[in-house]
Coordinates of C-alpha atoms and ligand atoms in Angstrom, one line a residue:
M27 CA 142.0 77.9 220.0
T28 CA 144.3 76.1 217.6
S29 CA 143.2 77.6 214.4
I30 CA 141.9 80.9 213.2
A31 CA 140.0 81.9 210.1
V32 CA 141.9 84.5 208.1
A33 CA 139.9 85.9 205.2
G34 CA 137.8 82.8 205.4
T35 CA 140.7 80.4 205.3
P36 CA 141.6 78.3 208.4
V37 CA 145.2 78.8 209.6
D38 CA 146.7 76.7 212.4
T39 CA 148.3 78.8 215.1
R40 CA 150.4 76.0 216.5
H41 CA 153.9 75.0 215.7
F42 CA 154.5 72.3 213.0
I43 CA 157.0 69.8 214.3
G44 CA 157.7 66.3 213.0
G45 CA 154.6 66.5 210.7
S46 CA 152.2 67.3 213.6
R47 CA 150.8 70.3 215.2
V48 CA 152.3 71.1 218.6
A49 CA 150.9 73.7 221.0
S50 CA 152.8 75.8 223.6
D51 CA 151.9 76.7 227.2
S52 CA 151.8 80.4 226.2
T53 CA 150.7 82.4 223.2
Y54 CA 151.1 85.9 221.8
T55 CA 148.6 88.1 220.1
N56 CA 148.8 88.7 216.4
T57 CA 147.0 91.8 214.9
S58 CA 146.6 93.2 211.4
P59 CA 148.4 96.4 210.5
I60 CA 145.6 97.4 208.2
D61 CA 143.3 98.4 211.1
G62 CA 144.7 96.9 214.3
S63 CA 142.1 94.1 214.3
F64 CA 142.8 91.0 216.2
L65 CA 143.9 88.1 214.1
G66 CA 144.6 85.4 216.6
E67 CA 146.7 84.0 219.5
I68 CA 149.9 82.4 218.2
A69 CA 151.7 79.5 220.0
R70 CA 154.8 81.0 221.6
G71 CA 157.7 78.7 221.4
G72 CA 161.1 78.7 223.2
A73 CA 163.9 76.4 223.9
H74 CA 161.7 73.4 224.5
E75 CA 159.9 73.6 221.1
I76 CA 163.2 74.3 219.4
D77 CA 164.7 71.1 220.9
L78 CA 161.7 69.1 219.6
A79 CA 161.9 70.6 216.1
V80 CA 165.7 70.1 215.8
A81 CA 165.4 66.5 217.0
A82 CA 162.6 65.9 214.5
A83 CA 164.7 67.4 211.7
K84 CA 167.8 65.4 212.8
A85 CA 165.8 62.2 212.8
A86 CA 164.4 62.9 209.4
F87 CA 167.7 63.8 207.8
P88 CA 169.2 60.4 206.9
A89 CA 166.2 59.3 204.9
W90 CA 165.7 62.7 203.1
A91 CA 169.4 63.0 202.4
A92 CA 169.3 59.5 200.8
T93 CA 166.2 60.4 198.7
P94 CA 167.3 60.6 195.1
P95 CA 167.5 64.2 193.8
A96 CA 164.8 63.6 191.2
E97 CA 162.4 62.5 194.0
R98 CA 163.3 65.5 196.2
A99 CA 162.7 67.7 193.2
A100 CA 159.3 66.0 192.5
V101 CA 158.1 66.8 196.1
L102 CA 159.2 70.4 195.7
N103 CA 157.3 70.7 192.5
R104 CA 154.2 69.2 194.2
I105 CA 154.4 71.8 196.9
A106 CA 154.7 74.5 194.1
D107 CA 151.5 73.1 192.5
L108 CA 149.7 73.5 195.9
V109 CA 151.0 77.0 196.3
E110 CA 149.7 77.9 192.8
E111 CA 146.3 76.3 193.7
N112 CA 146.2 78.5 196.9
I113 CA 147.5 81.8 195.5
E114 CA 144.3 83.6 196.5
A115 CA 144.2 82.2 200.0
L116 CA 148.0 82.9 200.6
S117 CA 147.6 86.4 199.2
N118 CA 144.8 87.2 201.5
I119 CA 146.5 85.8 204.5
E120 CA 149.8 87.6 203.8
T121 CA 148.0 90.9 203.2
L122 CA 146.0 90.8 206.4
D123 CA 149.1 89.7 208.4
N124 CA 151.8 92.1 207.1
G125 CA 149.9 94.7 205.2
G126 CA 151.5 94.1 201.8
L127 CA 149.4 95.0 198.7
I128 CA 146.9 92.3 197.7
R129 CA 147.6 93.1 194.0
S130 CA 151.3 92.5 194.4
N131 CA 150.7 89.3 196.4
R132 CA 148.4 87.9 193.7
R133 CA 150.4 88.9 190.7
G134 CA 154.0 88.9 191.9
V135 CA 154.8 87.6 195.3
M136 CA 152.9 84.3 195.6
P137 CA 153.7 83.2 192.0
R138 CA 157.3 83.9 192.9
V139 CA 156.9 81.6 196.0
A140 CA 156.0 78.7 193.6
H141 CA 158.8 79.7 191.3
N142 CA 161.3 79.6 194.1
L143 CA 160.4 76.0 194.7
R144 CA 160.4 75.0 191.0
F145 CA 163.6 76.8 190.3
F146 CA 165.7 75.0 192.9
A147 CA 164.1 71.7 192.1
D148 CA 165.1 72.2 188.5
W149 CA 168.6 73.4 189.4
L150 CA 169.2 70.4 191.5
V151 CA 168.3 68.0 188.7
N152 CA 169.4 69.8 185.6
H153 CA 172.1 72.3 186.4
L154 CA 174.0 71.5 189.6
G155 CA 177.3 70.1 188.7
H156 CA 180.8 70.8 187.7
P157 CA 182.7 68.9 185.0
D158 CA 185.3 66.5 186.3
F159 CA 188.9 67.6 185.7
E160 CA 192.2 66.0 185.8
T161 CA 195.4 66.6 187.9
R162 CA 198.4 64.6 186.6
G163 CA 195.9 61.9 185.4
H164 CA 193.9 62.0 188.7
T165 CA 190.2 62.8 188.3
N166 CA 188.6 65.5 190.5
H167 CA 184.9 64.9 191.0
I168 CA 182.9 67.7 192.8
S169 CA 179.6 66.8 194.6
W170 CA 177.1 68.7 196.7
D171 CA 176.2 66.4 199.7
P172 CA 173.3 67.1 202.1
S173 CA 174.7 68.7 205.2
G174 CA 172.2 68.2 208.0
V175 CA 169.7 70.5 209.8
A176 CA 169.3 74.0 208.4
A177 CA 167.9 76.7 210.7
L178 CA 166.1 79.4 208.7
I179 CA 165.1 82.7 210.3
T180 CA 163.1 85.2 208.3
P181 CA 161.8 88.7 208.5
W182 CA 158.3 90.1 208.1
N183 CA 158.5 92.3 205.0
A184 CA 158.0 89.5 202.5
P185 CA 157.4 86.6 204.8
L186 CA 156.7 83.6 202.5
M187 CA 158.7 84.9 199.6
L188 CA 161.8 85.2 201.7
A189 CA 161.2 82.0 203.6
T190 CA 160.9 79.9 200.4
W191 CA 164.0 81.6 199.0
K192 CA 165.7 79.6 201.8
I193 CA 163.4 76.6 202.2
A194 CA 163.6 75.6 198.5
P195 CA 167.4 75.3 198.2
A196 CA 167.8 73.8 201.6
L197 CA 165.3 71.0 200.9
A198 CA 166.6 70.5 197.4
A199 CA 170.1 70.2 198.8
G200 CA 168.9 67.3 201.0
D201 CA 168.9 69.2 204.3
T202 CA 166.1 69.2 206.7
V203 CA 164.7 72.5 208.0
V204 CA 163.6 74.3 211.1
L205 CA 162.0 77.6 210.1
K206 CA 161.5 80.4 212.7
P207 CA 159.2 83.0 211.0
A208 CA 159.1 86.6 212.2
E209 CA 156.7 87.0 215.1
W210 CA 154.5 89.7 213.5
T211 CA 153.9 87.6 210.4
P212 CA 153.7 83.9 211.2
L213 CA 150.6 82.9 209.2
T214 CA 151.6 82.1 205.7
A215 CA 154.5 79.9 207.0
S216 CA 152.0 77.9 209.0
F217 CA 149.6 77.5 206.0
F218 CA 152.6 76.5 203.9
A219 CA 153.5 73.8 206.4
D220 CA 150.2 72.1 205.7
L221 CA 150.9 72.3 202.0
T222 CA 154.2 70.5 202.5
K223 CA 152.4 67.7 204.3
K224 CA 149.8 67.4 201.6
A225 CA 152.5 67.3 198.9
G226 CA 154.0 64.3 200.6
L227 CA 157.1 65.8 202.2
P228 CA 158.1 63.3 204.9
D229 CA 157.4 64.2 208.5
G230 CA 160.2 66.0 210.2
V231 CA 161.8 67.3 207.0
F232 CA 160.2 70.7 207.4
N233 CA 159.4 72.2 210.8
V234 CA 158.1 75.5 211.9
V235 CA 158.5 77.0 215.4
Q236 CA 156.9 80.3 216.1
G237 CA 158.2 82.6 218.8
Y238 CA 158.1 86.1 220.2
G239 CA 161.1 88.4 220.1
A240 CA 164.4 86.6 220.4
E241 CA 163.1 83.7 222.4
A242 CA 162.8 80.9 219.8
G243 CA 165.3 82.4 217.4
A244 CA 168.1 82.7 220.0
A245 CA 167.5 79.1 221.2
L246 CA 167.6 77.9 217.6
V247 CA 170.8 79.5 216.6
A248 CA 172.6 78.3 219.7
H249 CA 171.6 74.7 219.1
P250 CA 174.6 72.3 218.6
D251 CA 172.8 70.0 216.1
L252 CA 172.6 72.5 213.2
S253 CA 174.6 72.3 210.1
R254 CA 173.7 75.7 208.7
I255 CA 172.0 79.0 209.8
S256 CA 170.5 81.2 207.1
F257 CA 169.2 84.5 208.4
T258 CA 167.5 87.5 206.8
G259 CA 167.0 90.4 209.0
S260 CA 168.8 93.3 210.7
V261 CA 172.5 93.8 211.5
P262 CA 172.2 93.8 215.3
T263 CA 170.3 90.4 215.2
A264 CA 172.9 89.0 212.8
K265 CA 175.7 90.0 215.2
S266 CA 174.0 88.2 218.0
I267 CA 173.4 85.1 215.8
A268 CA 177.1 85.1 214.8
R269 CA 178.1 85.1 218.4
A270 CA 175.8 82.2 219.2
A271 CA 176.9 80.3 216.0
A272 CA 180.6 80.7 216.9
E273 CA 180.2 78.3 219.8
N274 CA 179.5 75.5 217.4
L275 CA 181.2 77.0 214.4
T276 CA 177.9 76.7 212.5
P277 CA 178.2 78.3 209.1
C278 CA 175.9 81.3 208.6
S279 CA 174.5 83.1 205.6
F280 CA 173.3 86.6 206.4
E281 CA 171.1 88.8 204.2
L282 CA 170.9 92.0 206.0
G283 CA 169.9 95.7 205.7
G284 CA 170.7 98.4 203.2
K285 CA 170.8 102.1 202.6
S286 CA 171.2 101.8 198.9
P287 CA 171.6 104.7 196.5
C288 CA 169.3 105.5 193.6
I289 CA 171.5 107.5 191.3
V290 CA 170.3 109.9 188.6
L291 CA 173.1 110.9 186.3
E292 CA 172.9 114.1 184.3
D293 CA 172.2 112.2 181.1
A294 CA 169.2 110.3 182.6
D295 CA 165.7 110.3 181.1
L296 CA 163.8 112.4 183.6
D297 CA 160.5 110.5 183.4
L298 CA 162.3 107.1 183.8
A299 CA 164.3 108.5 186.7
V300 CA 161.2 109.7 188.5
T301 CA 159.3 106.4 187.9
L302 CA 162.2 104.4 189.3
A303 CA 162.6 106.7 192.3
I304 CA 158.9 106.4 193.1
E305 CA 159.3 102.6 193.1
Q306 CA 161.6 102.9 196.0
Y307 CA 158.4 103.4 198.1
D308 CA 157.2 99.9 197.2
N309 CA 155.9 97.8 200.0
A310 CA 155.6 101.0 202.1
G311 CA 159.4 101.3 201.9
Q312 CA 159.9 98.0 203.7
V313 CA 162.3 96.5 201.1
C314 CA 165.9 95.8 202.0
L315 CA 166.9 96.6 198.5
S316 CA 165.2 100.0 198.3
G317 CA 167.3 102.8 196.9
T318 CA 166.4 105.1 199.7
R319 CA 169.1 107.7 199.0
L320 CA 168.3 109.5 195.8
L321 CA 171.6 110.9 194.5
V322 CA 170.7 113.4 191.7
H323 CA 173.1 115.4 189.5
E324 CA 172.7 119.1 190.5
S325 CA 172.0 120.2 186.9
I326 CA 168.7 118.3 186.9
A327 CA 167.9 118.3 190.6
E328 CA 165.3 121.0 190.5
A329 CA 163.4 119.5 187.6
F330 CA 163.7 116.1 189.2
T331 CA 162.4 117.2 192.6
A332 CA 159.4 119.0 191.1
A333 CA 158.5 116.0 189.0
F334 CA 159.1 113.5 191.8
T335 CA 157.0 115.4 194.4
A336 CA 154.2 115.8 191.8
K337 CA 154.1 112.1 191.0
A338 CA 154.4 111.1 194.7
A339 CA 151.3 113.3 195.4
T340 CA 149.3 111.0 193.1
L341 CA 150.1 107.8 195.1
V342 CA 147.1 106.3 196.7
Q343 CA 147.7 105.4 200.3
G344 CA 145.1 103.1 202.0
D345 CA 143.8 99.6 202.6
P346 CA 146.1 97.1 200.8
R347 CA 143.1 94.9 200.1
D348 CA 141.9 97.5 197.6
A349 CA 143.5 96.9 194.2
A350 CA 143.8 100.7 193.6
T351 CA 146.1 101.2 196.6
D352 CA 149.7 102.0 195.9
I353 CA 151.0 102.3 199.5
G354 CA 149.6 100.2 202.4
P355 CA 150.4 100.3 206.1
Q356 CA 153.7 99.6 207.8
V357 CA 153.9 96.1 209.3
H358 CA 153.1 97.0 212.9
L359 CA 152.3 100.0 215.1
K360 CA 155.7 99.5 216.8
H361 CA 157.4 99.7 213.5
L362 CA 155.4 102.8 212.6
D363 CA 156.7 104.4 215.8
R364 CA 160.3 103.5 214.9
I365 CA 159.9 105.2 211.5
K366 CA 158.3 108.2 213.2
G367 CA 161.2 108.4 215.6
F368 CA 163.7 108.7 212.8
V369 CA 161.7 111.4 211.0
D370 CA 160.9 113.3 214.2
R371 CA 164.6 113.4 215.2
A372 CA 165.5 114.5 211.6
S373 CA 163.0 117.3 211.9
A374 CA 164.3 118.3 215.4
S375 CA 167.8 118.4 214.0
G376 CA 166.7 120.9 211.3
Q377 CA 166.5 118.5 208.3
N378 CA 164.3 119.8 205.4
I379 CA 161.3 117.5 205.1
V380 CA 159.6 118.7 202.0
M381 CA 156.9 115.9 201.7
G382 CA 155.1 113.7 204.2
G383 CA 156.8 113.3 207.5
T384 CA 153.9 112.1 209.6
P385 CA 151.7 109.1 210.1
N386 CA 148.5 109.1 208.1
E387 CA 146.2 108.8 211.1
E388 CA 143.0 109.3 209.1
L389 CA 143.4 105.8 207.8
G390 CA 143.3 104.2 211.2
G391 CA 146.1 101.6 210.9
A392 CA 149.9 101.8 210.8
Y393 CA 150.2 104.2 207.9
F394 CA 153.1 106.6 207.3
R395 CA 153.0 109.2 204.6
P396 CA 155.5 108.9 201.8
T397 CA 158.3 111.2 202.9
L398 CA 161.2 113.1 201.2
V399 CA 164.1 114.8 203.1
L400 CA 166.0 117.3 200.9
E401 CA 169.8 117.7 201.2
P402 CA 170.2 116.1 204.6
T403 CA 173.2 117.2 206.7
P404 CA 176.0 114.7 205.9
G405 CA 176.3 112.2 208.7
N406 CA 172.7 112.8 210.0
E407 CA 171.1 109.4 210.8
I408 CA 168.4 110.0 208.3
V409 CA 170.9 109.5 205.6
T410 CA 173.1 106.8 207.3
A411 CA 170.7 104.5 209.1
E412 CA 168.2 102.1 207.6
V413 CA 164.7 103.5 208.3
F414 CA 162.8 100.7 206.6
G415 CA 159.8 102.8 205.8
P416 CA 158.6 105.2 203.1
V417 CA 161.3 107.7 203.8
L418 CA 163.7 108.8 201.0
T419 CA 166.5 111.4 201.1
L420 CA 167.7 113.5 198.2
Q421 CA 171.3 114.7 197.8
T422 CA 172.9 116.3 194.8
F423 CA 176.4 115.9 193.4
R424 CA 178.5 117.7 190.8
T425 CA 181.2 115.2 189.7
D426 CA 181.4 111.4 189.3
A427 CA 184.0 111.3 192.0
E428 CA 181.7 113.2 194.4
L429 CA 178.9 110.7 193.5
I430 CA 181.0 107.6 194.1
A431 CA 182.1 108.9 197.5
L432 CA 178.4 109.6 198.4
A433 CA 177.1 106.3 197.0
N434 CA 179.6 104.1 198.8
G435 CA 179.7 106.2 201.9
T436 CA 177.6 104.0 204.2
E437 CA 178.2 100.9 206.2
F438 CA 176.0 99.0 203.8
G439 CA 176.5 97.5 200.3
L440 CA 173.3 95.7 199.3
A441 CA 172.1 97.3 196.0
A442 CA 172.1 100.4 193.8
V443 CA 170.0 101.8 191.0
V444 CA 171.6 103.9 188.3
V445 CA 169.6 105.9 185.8
S446 CA 171.5 107.1 182.8
G447 CA 171.1 107.6 179.0
D448 CA 174.8 107.0 178.3
R449 CA 175.9 103.3 178.5
A450 CA 179.6 104.1 178.9
H451 CA 178.9 106.6 181.7
A452 CA 176.7 104.1 183.5
D453 CA 179.4 101.4 183.1
R454 CA 182.0 103.7 184.7
I455 CA 179.7 104.3 187.6
T456 CA 178.6 100.7 188.2
S457 CA 182.2 99.5 188.1
Q458 CA 183.0 101.7 191.1
L459 CA 179.9 100.9 193.3
V460 CA 180.1 98.5 196.2
A461 CA 176.8 96.6 196.0
G462 CA 175.7 93.0 195.6
T463 CA 173.1 93.9 193.0
I464 CA 173.0 97.0 190.7
W465 CA 170.0 97.8 188.4
V466 CA 170.7 100.1 185.5
N467 CA 167.5 101.9 184.2
C468 CA 165.4 99.3 185.9
F469 CA 164.5 98.0 189.4
F470 CA 163.7 94.7 191.0
V471 CA 164.5 92.5 188.0
R472 CA 165.6 89.4 189.8
D473 CA 166.6 86.1 188.3
L474 CA 167.3 83.2 190.6
R475 CA 170.3 82.1 188.5
A476 CA 172.1 85.3 189.5
P477 CA 174.0 85.7 192.8
F478 CA 172.2 87.7 195.4
G479 CA 173.7 89.1 198.6
G480 CA 175.2 92.1 200.2
S481 CA 178.7 93.5 200.7
K482 CA 180.0 95.2 203.8
K483 CA 177.4 95.2 206.6
S484 CA 174.6 94.1 204.2
G485 CA 175.5 90.4 204.5
T486 CA 177.8 87.5 204.0
G487 CA 177.8 85.1 201.1
R488 CA 175.7 84.9 198.0
E489 CA 172.7 82.8 197.2
G490 CA 171.0 81.9 193.9
G491 CA 171.6 79.0 191.5
T492 CA 174.7 77.0 192.6
W493 CA 175.7 79.6 195.1
S494 CA 172.7 78.5 197.3
F495 CA 173.8 74.8 197.1
D496 CA 177.3 75.9 197.9
F497 CA 175.9 77.1 201.2
Y498 CA 173.4 74.5 202.2
A499 CA 175.4 71.5 201.0
D500 CA 178.7 70.0 202.0
V501 CA 180.7 70.6 198.9
K502 CA 183.1 67.7 198.4
N503 CA 185.9 66.9 196.0
T504 CA 186.8 63.3 195.4
V505 CA 190.2 62.8 193.7
V506 CA 190.6 59.4 192.1
A507 CA 194.0 58.1 191.0
P508 CA 194.3 56.5 187.6
T509 CA 195.8 53.3 188.9
G510 CA 195.3 50.8 191.7
W511 CA 192.1 49.2 190.4
A512 CA 191.7 45.4 190.3
D513 CA 191.0 45.6 186.6
D514 CA 194.3 47.4 185.9
K515 CA 196.0 44.1 185.9
Ligands
NAD629 P1 165.1 91.4 212.9 O1 166.6 91.2 212.8 O2 164.5 92.2 214.0 O3 164.4 90.0 212.9 C1 164.5 89.0 211.9 C2 164.2 87.6 212.5 O4 165.1 87.3 213.6 C3 162.8 87.5 213.2 O5 162.3 86.3 212.8 C4 163.1 87.6 214.6 O6 162.2 87.0 215.4 C5 164.5 86.9 214.7 N1 165.3 87.2 215.9 C6 165.2 88.3 216.7 N2 166.2 88.2 217.6 C7 166.9 87.1 217.4 C8 168.0 86.4 218.0 N3 168.6 87.0 219.1 N4 168.4 85.3 217.6 C9 167.8 84.7 216.5 N5 166.8 85.2 215.9 C10 166.3 86.4 216.3 O7 164.7 92.0 211.5 P2 163.2 92.5 211.0 O8 162.9 93.8 211.7 O9 162.3 91.3 211.2 O10 163.5 92.7 209.5 C11 163.9 93.8 208.9 C12 165.3 93.8 208.5 O11 165.6 92.7 207.6 C13 165.9 95.0 207.8 O12 167.1 95.3 208.3 C14 165.9 94.6 206.4 O13 166.8 95.3 205.6 C15 166.3 93.2 206.5 N6 166.0 92.4 205.3 C16 167.1 92.0 204.5 C17 166.8 91.3 203.3 C18 168.0 90.9 202.4 O14 167.7 90.0 201.6 N7 169.1 91.4 202.5 C19 165.5 91.1 202.9 C20 164.5 91.5 203.8 C21 164.8 92.2 204.9

């Protein structure tokens, strides 16, 4: 079987290498988290398929690198056109594969996929650049040259959105790409590969190798012919990639986990604070940026908790294909077990679970009830480790100093949400937070012109706008002396 029908749309289950479909000797089984149903057998790649894909990308590199920026941008825009024509199919495939809400995929996620492509095409042609400047009469000219083969490794929580957040700048920069999608959610990447071909992207410029566990990913990051590795995923995997990359000194970009604070100051509007806190359950809590630690001023903690639990009780959990659903399943039964493990250990250690705390077995799939842990014991793993599920903790604070110590008191530094009615107070807090992105009185507003990334263990580097090109390209300065030209004489 080389292709499966997902929500009526055929999706190839083989790798995409050098513009052709390539099978493997073995496969692995892909199921839907909605109800555990069988989706298909996926080609299971390893070192052999990675060698083929890197060789294809390496062979395609000189011609793609030499393609004028405007032409590279035109191909990206054609891929974006095809994504827009296929929003319904892509949304259905993604929802069946990772359990994300169909309404979010249709309205937000898939349009954003197209936007990722258009944005970096436009940035390449219209915004990338730095004015020349002089040093003692010498001209400095900065350029962003294609660097080679970029290895992209992506997670399952927003599969195609996060993949195109890497694919678009890498291709725009003139690199060629080998993508290794997460094993639980390979389908939209495969469908997307066909769109790149239809859009006229030359064979070998974009390749996809599927794999199970570390097999394909580990072979990819150890490959000596890479110019870049861009990885979004967990801290332990990043450490192992960094070790492999060290052998070839391959530059890495890491977008990793978080345990971000959602801070409610004493001057906050309570309704807004509750609305934003509830949003931290988005995508069933499987969002790296989630403010999973609610930090609430003690003067309003009681009122906040009452309003929060009342609002959480109205959330509809169920089939993500239903437009009325607010919280769908976790990505996989194994991930559900991991979340359950965290909550069970919290419970066994005496933590106060005031809401949820168990799988929602009535629904039949990988569903976990939205959960709240009140005043966890400092240092307990429920408040230090990334659960990556619909599990929030709530801690109170009295002074700003106490708040800052709590907010910055984890190994992560990805994001923060601050809710406040006093601009000066909010400013004082945000200036002291360690985080790559801070939202004040809002959540998830994300502009690709802005830098994105994590501090501390949440990642290395920043992407977005020119920051992305700084990573994928070889940035070069050419210094030209004012004299020495034939026409000087
Ligand atoms: P993961 O680290 O388990 O896997 C990520 C990817 O790495 C998968 O494609 C996997 O197959 C691959 N992989 C596994 N072992 C490998 C190895 N040894 N070498 C190379 N590749 C390997 O992460 P996950 O569970 O898929 O994703 C969840 C994590 O991703 C969370 O920690 C979350 O916070 C993080 N995340 C971060 C961001 C961000 O932008 N900062 C966004 C989304 C998710």
